mmCIF file of C-alpha atoms in Angstrom:
data_model
loop_
_atom_site.group_PDB
_atom_site.id
_atom_site.type_symbol
_atom_site.label_atom_id
_atom_site.label_comp_id
_atom_site.label_asym_id
_atom_site.label_seq_id
_atom_site.Cartn_x
_atom_site.Cartn_y
_atom_site.Cartn_z
ATOM 1 C CA GLU A 6 139.289 88.083 194.067
ATOM 2 C CA THR A 7 139.270 89.888 190.519
ATOM 3 C CA GLY A 8 139.618 88.397 187.563
ATOM 4 C CA VAL A 9 142.558 90.905 186.068
ATOM 5 C CA THR A 10 144.620 91.773 188.569
ATOM 6 C CA GLN A 11 146.571 95.044 187.575
ATOM 7 C CA THR A 12 148.719 97.143 190.171
ATOM 8 C CA PRO A 13 149.708 99.953 190.205
ATOM 9 C CA ARG A 14 146.695 101.560 190.503
ATOM 10 C CA HIS A 15 148.448 105.564 189.631
ATOM 11 C CA LEU A 16 152.423 106.241 188.687
ATOM 12 C CA VAL A 17 154.342 108.433 187.968
ATOM 13 C CA MET A 18 157.122 109.049 186.586
ATOM 14 C CA GLY A 19 159.362 111.772 185.218
ATOM 15 C CA MET A 20 161.070 110.266 181.761
ATOM 16 C CA THR A 21 164.622 109.169 183.180
ATOM 17 C CA ASN A 22 162.853 106.865 186.198
ATOM 18 C CA LYS A 23 162.294 102.419 185.721
ATOM 19 C CA LYS A 24 158.926 101.456 187.005
ATOM 20 C CA SER A 25 157.476 98.108 185.969
ATOM 21 C CA LEU A 26 153.124 97.349 185.519
ATOM 22 C CA LYS A 27 152.604 94.112 186.442
ATOM 23 C CA CYS A 28 149.152 92.425 186.252
ATOM 24 C CA GLU A 29 148.331 89.355 187.674
ATOM 25 C CA GLN A 30 144.745 86.586 185.617
ATOM 26 C CA HIS A 31 142.994 84.268 187.868
ATOM 27 C CA LEU A 32 141.326 83.099 185.299
ATOM 28 C CA GLY A 33 142.643 80.144 184.099
ATOM 29 C CA HIS A 34 143.838 82.208 180.591
ATOM 30 C CA ASN A 35 145.934 81.264 178.552
ATOM 31 C CA ALA A 36 146.387 84.619 176.482
ATOM 32 C CA MET A 37 147.146 88.301 177.885
ATOM 33 C CA TYR A 38 147.314 91.521 176.465
ATOM 34 C CA TRP A 39 148.842 94.835 176.791
ATOM 35 C CA TYR A 40 147.161 97.589 176.030
ATOM 36 C CA LYS A 41 147.181 101.196 175.439
ATOM 37 C CA GLN A 42 144.169 104.119 176.082
ATOM 38 C CA SER A 43 144.682 107.901 175.388
ATOM 39 C CA ALA A 44 141.672 110.745 175.440
ATOM 40 C CA LYS A 45 139.846 110.597 171.921
ATOM 41 C CA LYS A 46 141.780 107.455 170.698
ATOM 42 C CA PRO A 47 140.875 104.017 170.436
ATOM 43 C CA LEU A 48 142.578 100.620 172.364
ATOM 44 C CA GLU A 49 146.067 100.290 170.735
ATOM 45 C CA LEU A 50 147.243 96.710 171.335
ATOM 46 C CA MET A 51 150.887 97.123 172.094
ATOM 47 C CA PHE A 52 151.706 92.957 172.893
ATOM 48 C CA VAL A 53 149.815 89.902 173.543
ATOM 49 C CA TYR A 54 151.629 86.059 174.482
ATOM 50 C CA SER A 55 150.414 82.995 174.454
ATOM 51 C CA LEU A 56 151.185 80.834 176.793
ATOM 52 C CA GLU A 57 153.886 82.369 178.145
ATOM 53 C CA GLU A 58 155.021 83.430 174.469
ATOM 54 C CA ARG A 59 155.085 86.884 172.133
ATOM 55 C CA VAL A 60 153.305 86.930 169.582
ATOM 56 C CA GLU A 61 152.324 90.485 168.808
ATOM 57 C CA ASN A 62 154.509 93.173 169.230
ATOM 58 C CA ASN A 63 152.244 96.379 167.209
ATOM 59 C CA SER A 64 155.584 98.560 166.244
ATOM 60 C CA VAL A 65 155.799 99.820 169.970
ATOM 61 C CA PRO A 66 159.004 101.665 170.747
ATOM 62 C CA SER A 67 161.864 100.049 172.327
ATOM 63 C CA ARG A 68 161.706 102.237 175.852
ATOM 64 C CA PHE A 69 158.236 99.570 176.770
ATOM 65 C CA SER A 70 159.590 96.125 177.281
ATOM 66 C CA PRO A 71 157.267 93.217 178.046
ATOM 67 C CA GLU A 72 157.984 89.915 180.042
ATOM 68 C CA CYS A 73 156.209 87.317 180.617
ATOM 69 C CA PRO A 74 157.417 84.281 182.703
ATOM 70 C CA ASN A 75 153.995 82.387 182.917
ATOM 71 C CA SER A 76 150.912 81.841 181.511
ATOM 72 C CA SER A 77 149.650 84.133 184.703
ATOM 73 C CA HIS A 78 151.816 86.758 184.880
ATOM 74 C CA LEU A 79 152.703 89.672 182.509
ATOM 75 C CA PHE A 80 155.028 92.366 182.978
ATOM 76 C CA LEU A 81 155.403 96.015 181.257
ATOM 77 C CA HIS A 82 158.911 96.967 182.073
ATOM 78 C CA LEU A 83 159.141 101.192 180.863
ATOM 79 C CA HIS A 84 162.346 103.359 181.256
ATOM 80 C CA THR A 85 163.166 106.774 179.320
ATOM 81 C CA LEU A 86 158.944 107.822 178.617
ATOM 82 C CA GLN A 87 157.917 110.921 177.020
ATOM 83 C CA PRO A 88 155.009 112.787 177.838
ATOM 84 C CA GLU A 89 152.968 111.334 175.033
ATOM 85 C CA ASP A 90 152.897 108.194 177.212
ATOM 86 C CA SER A 91 150.663 109.365 179.511
ATOM 87 C CA ALA A 92 147.550 107.305 179.046
ATOM 88 C CA LEU A 93 145.598 104.296 180.840
ATOM 89 C CA TYR A 94 147.281 100.686 179.843
ATOM 90 C CA LEU A 95 145.600 98.773 180.302
ATOM 91 C CA CYS A 96 145.978 94.594 180.230
ATOM 92 C CA ALA A 97 143.668 91.751 178.966
ATOM 93 C CA SER A 98 143.620 88.220 179.409
ATOM 94 C CA SER A 99 141.512 85.509 176.988
ATOM 95 C CA GLN A 100 140.998 82.059 176.979
ATOM 96 C CA GLU A 101 142.282 81.366 174.227
ATOM 97 C CA MET A 102 144.225 84.047 171.209
ATOM 98 C CA THR A 103 143.686 81.485 168.241
ATOM 99 C CA GLY A 104 140.666 82.386 166.105
ATOM 100 C CA GLY A 105 140.155 85.924 167.852
ATOM 101 C CA ASN A 106 136.493 84.806 168.538
ATOM 102 C CA GLN A 107 138.000 84.509 172.380
ATOM 103 C CA PRO A 108 136.204 87.223 174.882
ATOM 104 C CA GLN A 109 139.311 89.214 176.470
ATOM 105 C CA HIS A 110 139.058 90.329 180.177
ATOM 106 C CA PHE A 111 140.225 93.581 181.104
ATOM 107 C CA GLY A 112 141.872 94.595 184.721
ATOM 108 C CA ASP A 113 141.460 97.947 185.815
ATOM 109 C CA GLY A 114 144.812 99.544 184.618
ATOM 110 C CA THR A 115 147.007 101.497 185.726
ATOM 111 C CA ARG A 116 146.821 105.632 185.586
ATOM 112 C CA LEU A 117 150.754 106.195 183.806
ATOM 113 C CA SER A 118 151.476 110.017 184.275
ATOM 114 C CA ILE A 119 154.982 111.397 182.663
ATOM 115 C CA LEU A 120 156.732 114.391 183.694
ATOM 116 C CA GLN B 22 143.529 98.545 156.830
ATOM 117 C CA LYS B 23 141.588 96.819 160.135
ATOM 118 C CA GLU B 24 139.314 99.414 160.896
ATOM 119 C CA VAL B 25 135.893 100.467 163.236
ATOM 120 C CA GLU B 26 133.866 102.280 163.235
ATOM 121 C CA GLN B 27 131.735 104.017 165.626
ATOM 122 C CA ASN B 28 129.939 107.467 166.664
ATOM 123 C CA SER B 29 132.169 109.492 169.524
ATOM 124 C CA GLY B 30 128.197 110.536 170.547
ATOM 125 C CA PRO B 31 127.122 111.376 173.342
ATOM 126 C CA LEU B 32 124.132 109.987 172.507
ATOM 127 C CA SER B 33 121.480 111.338 174.785
ATOM 128 C CA VAL B 34 117.791 109.393 175.916
ATOM 129 C CA PRO B 35 115.749 110.185 177.609
ATOM 130 C CA GLU B 36 115.247 106.890 180.420
ATOM 131 C CA GLY B 37 112.830 104.655 179.726
ATOM 132 C CA ALA B 38 113.754 104.500 176.156
ATOM 133 C CA ILE B 39 115.592 102.285 173.726
ATOM 134 C CA ALA B 40 119.516 103.222 172.725
ATOM 135 C CA SER B 41 120.590 102.621 169.469
ATOM 136 C CA LEU B 42 124.946 102.114 169.374
ATOM 137 C CA ASN B 43 126.195 101.927 165.969
ATOM 138 C CA CYS B 44 129.696 100.317 164.827
ATOM 139 C CA THR B 45 130.464 99.598 161.376
ATOM 140 C CA TYR B 46 133.685 97.758 160.341
ATOM 141 C CA SER B 47 136.085 97.269 157.273
ATOM 142 C CA ASP B 48 136.685 93.739 156.232
ATOM 143 C CA ARG B 49 133.825 90.925 155.000
ATOM 144 C CA GLY B 50 136.376 87.759 156.748
ATOM 145 C CA SER B 51 135.987 89.204 160.202
ATOM 146 C CA GLN B 52 133.945 86.691 162.238
ATOM 147 C CA SER B 53 133.742 87.510 166.044
ATOM 148 C CA PHE B 54 131.841 91.056 167.324
ATOM 149 C CA PHE B 55 131.748 92.143 171.274
ATOM 150 C CA TRP B 56 130.433 95.055 172.800
ATOM 151 C CA TYR B 57 132.231 96.130 175.868
ATOM 152 C CA ARG B 58 130.992 98.579 178.369
ATOM 153 C CA GLN B 59 133.314 101.398 179.682
ATOM 154 C CA TYR B 60 132.704 103.244 182.391
ATOM 155 C CA SER B 61 134.880 106.710 183.218
ATOM 156 C CA GLY B 62 137.768 106.108 184.344
ATOM 157 C CA LYS B 63 137.322 102.032 185.002
ATOM 158 C CA SER B 64 138.479 99.008 182.771
ATOM 159 C CA PRO B 65 135.854 97.973 179.444
ATOM 160 C CA GLU B 66 133.837 95.633 181.450
ATOM 161 C CA LEU B 67 132.157 92.813 178.655
ATOM 162 C CA ILE B 68 128.396 93.112 178.056
ATOM 163 C CA MET B 69 128.091 90.440 174.513
ATOM 164 C CA SER B 70 128.973 88.339 172.102
ATOM 165 C CA ILE B 71 128.223 87.503 168.377
ATOM 166 C CA TYR B 72 129.016 85.725 165.863
ATOM 167 C CA SER B 73 125.868 85.077 163.678
ATOM 168 C CA ASN B 74 124.258 87.062 161.870
ATOM 169 C CA GLY B 75 120.631 88.005 162.975
ATOM 170 C CA ASP B 76 120.212 89.196 167.141
ATOM 171 C CA LYS B 77 121.612 88.250 170.745
ATOM 172 C CA GLU B 78 119.122 89.448 173.231
ATOM 173 C CA ASP B 79 120.697 89.097 176.609
ATOM 174 C CA GLY B 80 118.091 90.678 179.466
ATOM 175 C CA ARG B 81 117.562 94.057 178.293
ATOM 176 C CA PHE B 82 120.388 93.828 174.964
ATOM 177 C CA THR B 83 120.090 93.173 171.953
ATOM 178 C CA ALA B 84 123.251 93.091 169.871
ATOM 179 C CA GLN B 85 121.855 92.368 165.949
ATOM 180 C CA LEU B 86 125.187 90.945 163.589
ATOM 181 C CA ASN B 87 124.222 91.561 159.531
ATOM 182 C CA LYS B 88 127.835 90.727 158.325
ATOM 183 C CA ALA B 89 126.662 91.422 154.620
ATOM 184 C CA SER B 90 126.489 95.058 155.290
ATOM 185 C CA GLN B 91 129.417 95.064 158.122
ATOM 186 C CA TYR B 92 126.812 96.160 160.669
ATOM 187 C CA VAL B 93 126.785 95.144 164.320
ATOM 188 C CA SER B 94 124.891 97.612 166.980
ATOM 189 C CA LEU B 95 123.704 97.278 170.384
ATOM 190 C CA LEU B 96 120.955 97.970 171.359
ATOM 191 C CA ILE B 97 119.474 99.178 174.929
ATOM 192 C CA ARG B 98 115.820 98.435 176.785
ATOM 193 C CA ASP B 99 114.641 100.962 179.049
ATOM 194 C CA SER B 100 117.475 102.117 179.374
ATOM 195 C CA GLN B 101 118.487 103.653 182.868
ATOM 196 C CA PRO B 102 121.619 106.990 184.306
ATOM 197 C CA SER B 103 123.555 103.750 185.138
ATOM 198 C CA ASP B 104 123.448 102.662 181.712
ATOM 199 C CA SER B 105 125.544 106.283 180.562
ATOM 200 C CA ALA B 106 129.147 105.331 179.787
ATOM 201 C CA THR B 107 131.068 104.653 176.870
ATOM 202 C CA TYR B 108 130.322 102.175 175.265
ATOM 203 C CA LEU B 109 133.214 99.820 172.901
ATOM 204 C CA CYS B 110 132.721 98.438 169.469
ATOM 205 C CA ALA B 111 135.712 95.833 169.393
ATOM 206 C CA VAL B 112 135.944 93.077 165.982
ATOM 207 C CA ASN B 113 138.081 90.426 164.654
ATOM 208 C CA ILE B 114 138.894 91.502 161.346
ATOM 209 C CA GLY B 115 139.669 89.308 158.513
ATOM 210 C CA GLY B 116 139.004 86.663 160.767
ATOM 211 C CA TYR B 117 142.417 87.762 162.596
ATOM 212 C CA SER B 118 143.936 86.629 165.928
ATOM 213 C CA THR B 119 143.197 90.127 168.246
ATOM 214 C CA LEU B 120 140.906 92.202 168.398
ATOM 215 C CA THR B 121 140.411 95.919 166.707
ATOM 216 C CA PHE B 122 138.384 98.676 169.078
ATOM 217 C CA GLY B 123 136.710 101.746 168.132
ATOM 218 C CA LYS B 124 136.527 104.927 170.000
ATOM 219 C CA GLY B 125 133.838 103.939 171.551
ATOM 220 C CA THR B 126 130.459 106.339 171.744
ATOM 221 C CA MET B 127 129.304 107.736 174.235
ATOM 222 C CA LEU B 128 125.781 107.037 175.674
ATOM 223 C CA LEU B 129 124.205 109.575 178.431
ATOM 224 C CA VAL B 130 120.431 107.914 179.639
ATOM 225 C CA SER B 131 118.124 110.905 181.934
ATOM 226 C CA PRO B 132 116.484 111.070 184.374
#
């Protein structure tokens, strides 16, 4: 079982659809992250959860809704997305969040395309 | 403003040469520095972490940190075509609890 698993790997959806991205980590980590990666742009941090509590929300539009039911699982619920939301969505985890000195381990990502 | 700057490249080196990848960051209070490798269509993979000034070596990789100059680099010795990828620099700017990533430098190693 790989460290951080994301499903689905690819997702095509219309602007009015509702879908969810799933992330599961098998590393025993306490912090989980959602990133957006678009072409020619650096990784953009979207949400951070530490011990199942959301600790960061970087001005992400409300059409993205995260959920962290336990320290091993993280979801990103998608609703009424825009074409500019097409990107690679990466989940990551780290042992702890405090201090930013822990390396983050990434899943393989979900390639999202909005029609 | 939290910023991590990298030359986007591509940096082209012949097989067997040393590849030097550079990264500058905006805040002297930054404490943790990471290099990730990302193959096309894949997720970032951690290569090195460095926290103190100086050099840190791991196999063919050497990370170099100079906090006074706000500069961190990654050297790859004996470059191989399989090293061709985008290398991302990540920093906890200002000692903040989350990481800021650079845009990455594309490395191309020709046989």
